């Protein structure tokens, strides 16, 4: 089933459901400890770690200048740390074929240094280069919306969030997740966006962990997935 990530927000303003739900996760007493545990901050050598803590940092990150506009083998390994695997035929097409060339063309039009909270609405709207890239990936054989989103989150961690079944279960199914999350981050003079940055600092995380990933990890560590009613 397709999940719509981008599009036009509703015309009538109302308090953001996504924002309310996300605030509830961020206000949990254990959230800073969960973040430290996930990213192995202060853990002794040999302590169990979450592979996803390497998602944005593996090989210097997917958005570093030398590789920001093309998919690499490191990107394919990085998404595996989030428990998904790109099918081999698609992986080869990303690295060596026309799919990779098409996506490189689109990536060149997607900003690398813009937070979702600061981006113009058009950057994540339906028809934007980001939306086109997601659609192109989503339609590949056995890729789908989850893997497509994680691949793009690796390439544009400031702008494009991880959106999978756990996040969908926790935050709901808005008509346009990217647009609704952007709205939530900007509400009340950006209170939610500032809260995510404050959490990153209080947990001792490096600045290379984006606000979007702080939100994603806070949800993932607190929200049950296997066997849950919305999984």
PDB file of C-alpha atoms in Angstrom, residues 1 9 11 15-16 24 38 53 61 82 94 101 104 146 148 162 168 173 192 194 199 201 203 206 217 223:
ATOM      1  CA  UNK A   1       0.000   0.000   0.000  1.00  0.00           C
ATOM      2  CA  UNK A   9      -1.718  20.779   3.745  1.00  0.00           C
ATOM      3  CA  UNK A  11      -6.772  24.629   4.221  1.00  0.00           C
ATOM      4  CA  UNK A  15      -3.709  22.084  16.230  1.00  0.00           C
ATOM      5  CA  UNK A  16      -1.433  19.492  14.705  1.00  0.00           C
ATOM      6  CA  UNK A  24       3.986  13.199  24.162  1.00  0.00           C
ATOM      7  CA  UNK A  38      20.443   3.953  21.174  1.00  0.00           C
ATOM      8  CA  UNK A  53      23.035   4.253  15.752  1.00  0.00           C
ATOM      9  CA  UNK A  61      27.188  10.100   6.181  1.00  0.00           C
ATOM     10  CA  UNK A  82      17.455   0.131  10.142  1.00  0.00           C
ATOM     11  CA  UNK A  94      21.232   2.457  -7.981  1.00  0.00           C
ATOM     12  CA  UNK A 101      21.470   8.411 -12.810  1.00  0.00           C
ATOM     13  CA  UNK A 104      21.340  11.731  -8.964  1.00  0.00           C
ATOM     14  CA  UNK A 146       9.468   2.204   3.908  1.00  0.00           C
ATOM     15  CA  UNK A 148      12.261   4.425  -0.223  1.00  0.00           C
ATOM     16  CA  UNK A 162      12.464   8.132   8.445  1.00  0.00           C
ATOM     17  CA  UNK A 168       3.140   5.561  11.254  1.00  0.00           C
ATOM     18  CA  UNK A 173      -1.480   8.413   8.865  1.00  0.00           C
ATOM     19  CA  UNK A 192       8.905  21.246  18.720  1.00  0.00           C
ATOM     20  CA  UNK A 194      13.744  23.553  19.445  1.00  0.00           C
ATOM     21  CA  UNK A 199      17.051  16.841  23.669  1.00  0.00           C
ATOM     22  CA  UNK A 201      22.157  18.421  23.544  1.00  0.00           C
ATOM     23  CA  UNK A 203      21.519  13.479  25.693  1.00  0.00           C
ATOM     24  CA  UNK A 206      26.651  14.835  18.166  1.00  0.00           C
ATOM     25  CA  UNK A 217      14.642   7.329  17.702  1.00  0.00           C
ATOM     26  CA  UNK A 223       6.614   2.662  20.916  1.00  0.00           C
TER      27      UNK A 223
END
